[in-house]
């Protein structure tokens, strides 16, 4: 009976989360598609023609995996951050906490919703990229694994952000001052091998470097970092962030506004 109740609860939270962003798809799915299209036009068509090749591929082909991953990261994070904080602000979280389901179901439900939006936006961006470049696939399983695991990492990050946030303004602080700089410095538009040795070392402290390079390997077969190390870093972040999220919810930290 317990497993059945958990399954129903998980499906209910997932359905609510997916229905939430699909109901306002003009706000959740269309803007990322437009933004990435502008990146393709500006960085790919206009600037890329002057840059030439990077990593043995034309510049447009090189940046496509990074742009797809950037959209996945942003949307996975923002979906959970805004949704969970709204639930906290409206006192819906308290109803879930007193329900006869374990806390991991709540975490999994919200993270699953964030992953769904992130991956869906990633698919949309991939389809748009076909208008600009012929996408090649080196290893489809690396692509699938990387996008799913990375989406989970940032969905968990969005959940933790929402737990600590005291107002709607607080959920924009991390994306603006942490997530965006790390993403732009994560090798989306360049290979870190082009950097001086010191800055290459600094870049390796950025976890997004590993995620984007693993994803790029799935498409082009090239990477600035070891694939094993990349998946190791992603795995460590998933375990760490899940543990933090579970601890916060179990102790009720930040769940009252």
PDB file of C-alpha atoms in Angstrom, residues 18-121:
ATOM      1  CA  UNK A  18       4.061  19.747 -15.966  1.00  0.00           C
ATOM      2  CA  UNK A  19       0.522  21.113 -16.279  1.00  0.00           C
ATOM      3  CA  UNK A  20       1.690  24.324 -14.621  1.00  0.00           C
ATOM      4  CA  UNK A  21       4.337  25.225 -17.203  1.00  0.00           C
ATOM      5  CA  UNK A  22       2.402  23.801 -20.166  1.00  0.00           C
ATOM      6  CA  UNK A  23      -0.637  25.914 -19.264  1.00  0.00           C
ATOM      7  CA  UNK A  24       1.468  29.054 -19.744  1.00  0.00           C
ATOM      8  CA  UNK A  25       3.669  27.673 -22.536  1.00  0.00           C
ATOM      9  CA  UNK A  26       3.868  31.084 -24.201  1.00  0.00           C
ATOM     10  CA  UNK A  27       5.801  32.301 -21.157  1.00  0.00           C
ATOM     11  CA  UNK A  28       7.775  29.146 -20.379  1.00  0.00           C
ATOM     12  CA  UNK A  29       8.642  27.582 -23.748  1.00  0.00           C
ATOM     13  CA  UNK A  30       8.576  30.355 -26.353  1.00  0.00           C
ATOM     14  CA  UNK A  31      10.977  32.936 -24.781  1.00  0.00           C
ATOM     15  CA  UNK A  32      13.900  30.467 -24.500  1.00  0.00           C
ATOM     16  CA  UNK A  33      13.395  29.486 -28.145  1.00  0.00           C
ATOM     17  CA  UNK A  34      13.486  33.137 -29.252  1.00  0.00           C
ATOM     18  CA  UNK A  35      16.542  33.918 -27.087  1.00  0.00           C
ATOM     19  CA  UNK A  36      18.534  30.962 -28.392  1.00  0.00           C
ATOM     20  CA  UNK A  37      17.554  31.827 -31.979  1.00  0.00           C
ATOM     21  CA  UNK A  38      19.149  35.236 -31.453  1.00  0.00           C
ATOM     22  CA  UNK A  39      22.309  33.549 -30.154  1.00  0.00           C
ATOM     23  CA  UNK A  40      22.421  31.421 -33.290  1.00  0.00           C
ATOM     24  CA  UNK A  41      22.029  34.447 -35.549  1.00  0.00           C
ATOM     25  CA  UNK A  42      24.475  36.730 -33.706  1.00  0.00           C
ATOM     26  CA  UNK A  43      27.166  34.328 -32.512  1.00  0.00           C
ATOM     27  CA  UNK A  44      26.760  31.682 -35.173  1.00  0.00           C
ATOM     28  CA  UNK A  45      25.956  33.401 -38.435  1.00  0.00           C
ATOM     29  CA  UNK A  46      27.521  36.829 -37.901  1.00  0.00           C
ATOM     30  CA  UNK A  47      30.457  36.351 -35.521  1.00  0.00           C
ATOM     31  CA  UNK A  48      31.029  32.665 -36.289  1.00  0.00           C
ATOM     32  CA  UNK A  49      31.785  33.411 -39.930  1.00  0.00           C
ATOM     33  CA  UNK A  50      34.724  35.568 -38.812  1.00  0.00           C
ATOM     34  CA  UNK A  51      35.997  33.127 -36.180  1.00  0.00           C
ATOM     35  CA  UNK A  52      36.191  30.147 -38.494  1.00  0.00           C
ATOM     36  CA  UNK A  53      36.830  26.755 -36.910  1.00  0.00           C
ATOM     37  CA  UNK A  54      37.139  25.757 -33.276  1.00  0.00           C
ATOM     38  CA  UNK A  55      38.160  22.312 -32.122  1.00  0.00           C
ATOM     39  CA  UNK A  56      38.242  21.148 -35.726  1.00  0.00           C
ATOM     40  CA  UNK A  57      34.591  22.094 -36.386  1.00  0.00           C
ATOM     41  CA  UNK A  58      32.948  25.215 -37.744  1.00  0.00           C
ATOM     42  CA  UNK A  59      32.021  27.641 -34.981  1.00  0.00           C
ATOM     43  CA  UNK A  60      28.261  27.150 -35.332  1.00  0.00           C
ATOM     44  CA  UNK A  61      28.542  23.382 -34.852  1.00  0.00           C
ATOM     45  CA  UNK A  62      30.829  23.953 -31.867  1.00  0.00           C
ATOM     46  CA  UNK A  63      28.463  26.239 -29.942  1.00  0.00           C
ATOM     47  CA  UNK A  64      25.223  24.311 -30.610  1.00  0.00           C
ATOM     48  CA  UNK A  65      25.713  21.766 -27.755  1.00  0.00           C
ATOM     49  CA  UNK A  66      26.593  24.579 -25.345  1.00  0.00           C
ATOM     50  CA  UNK A  67      23.517  26.618 -26.287  1.00  0.00           C
ATOM     51  CA  UNK A  68      21.243  23.595 -25.901  1.00  0.00           C
ATOM     52  CA  UNK A  69      22.737  22.819 -22.501  1.00  0.00           C
ATOM     53  CA  UNK A  70      22.465  26.454 -21.441  1.00  0.00           C
ATOM     54  CA  UNK A  71      18.729  26.411 -22.114  1.00  0.00           C
ATOM     55  CA  UNK A  72      18.327  23.122 -20.231  1.00  0.00           C
ATOM     56  CA  UNK A  73      20.209  24.459 -17.201  1.00  0.00           C
ATOM     57  CA  UNK A  74      18.300  27.744 -17.035  1.00  0.00           C
ATOM     58  CA  UNK A  75      14.838  26.268 -17.432  1.00  0.00           C
ATOM     59  CA  UNK A  76      15.352  23.299 -15.105  1.00  0.00           C
ATOM     60  CA  UNK A  77      16.504  25.678 -12.400  1.00  0.00           C
ATOM     61  CA  UNK A  78      13.926  28.413 -12.834  1.00  0.00           C
ATOM     62  CA  UNK A  79      10.965  26.036 -13.073  1.00  0.00           C
ATOM     63  CA  UNK A  80      11.573  24.437  -9.670  1.00  0.00           C
ATOM     64  CA  UNK A  81      12.685  27.659  -7.984  1.00  0.00           C
ATOM     65  CA  UNK A  82       9.544  29.569  -8.938  1.00  0.00           C
ATOM     66  CA  UNK A  83       7.125  26.677  -8.495  1.00  0.00           C
ATOM     67  CA  UNK A  84       8.306  25.515  -5.080  1.00  0.00           C
ATOM     68  CA  UNK A  85       8.542  29.045  -3.725  1.00  0.00           C
ATOM     69  CA  UNK A  86       4.993  29.720  -4.932  1.00  0.00           C
ATOM     70  CA  UNK A  87       3.847  26.583  -3.116  1.00  0.00           C
ATOM     71  CA  UNK A  88       5.694  27.720   0.008  1.00  0.00           C
ATOM     72  CA  UNK A  89       4.263  31.221  -0.211  1.00  0.00           C
ATOM     73  CA  UNK A  90       0.704  29.865  -0.651  1.00  0.00           C
ATOM     74  CA  UNK A  91       1.200  27.382   2.227  1.00  0.00           C
ATOM     75  CA  UNK A  92       0.704  24.396  -0.086  1.00  0.00           C
ATOM     76  CA  UNK A  93       3.995  22.885   1.084  1.00  0.00           C
ATOM     77  CA  UNK A  94       2.610  22.431   4.589  1.00  0.00           C
ATOM     78  CA  UNK A  95      -0.207  20.313   3.173  1.00  0.00           C
ATOM     79  CA  UNK A  96       2.309  18.094   1.395  1.00  0.00           C
ATOM     80  CA  UNK A  97       4.478  17.746   4.486  1.00  0.00           C
ATOM     81  CA  UNK A  98       1.582  16.441   6.608  1.00  0.00           C
ATOM     82  CA  UNK A  99       0.517  14.008   3.869  1.00  0.00           C
ATOM     83  CA  UNK A 100       1.425  10.321   4.418  1.00  0.00           C
ATOM     84  CA  UNK A 101       4.253  10.346   1.862  1.00  0.00           C
ATOM     85  CA  UNK A 102       8.023  10.508   2.425  1.00  0.00           C
ATOM     86  CA  UNK A 103       9.884  13.732   1.705  1.00  0.00           C
ATOM     87  CA  UNK A 104      11.844  12.170  -1.151  1.00  0.00           C
ATOM     88  CA  UNK A 105       8.575  11.936  -3.103  1.00  0.00           C
ATOM     89  CA  UNK A 106       8.108  15.699  -2.799  1.00  0.00           C
ATOM     90  CA  UNK A 107      11.703  16.323  -3.895  1.00  0.00           C
ATOM     91  CA  UNK A 108      11.441  13.847  -6.781  1.00  0.00           C
ATOM     92  CA  UNK A 109       8.131  15.316  -7.948  1.00  0.00           C
ATOM     93  CA  UNK A 110       9.397  18.878  -8.162  1.00  0.00           C
ATOM     94  CA  UNK A 111      12.749  17.864  -9.620  1.00  0.00           C
ATOM     95  CA  UNK A 112      10.973  15.690 -12.190  1.00  0.00           C
ATOM     96  CA  UNK A 113       8.844  18.654 -13.224  1.00  0.00           C
ATOM     97  CA  UNK A 114      11.907  20.860 -13.602  1.00  0.00           C
ATOM     98  CA  UNK A 115      13.688  18.189 -15.628  1.00  0.00           C
ATOM     99  CA  UNK A 116      10.695  17.804 -17.907  1.00  0.00           C
ATOM    100  CA  UNK A 117      10.630  21.514 -18.716  1.00  0.00           C
ATOM    101  CA  UNK A 118      14.407  21.713 -19.110  1.00  0.00           C
ATOM    102  CA  UNK A 119      14.597  18.742 -21.461  1.00  0.00           C
ATOM    103  CA  UNK A 120      11.544  19.900 -23.431  1.00  0.00           C
ATOM    104  CA  UNK A 121      13.096  23.329 -23.974  1.00  0.00           C
TER     105      UNK A 121
END
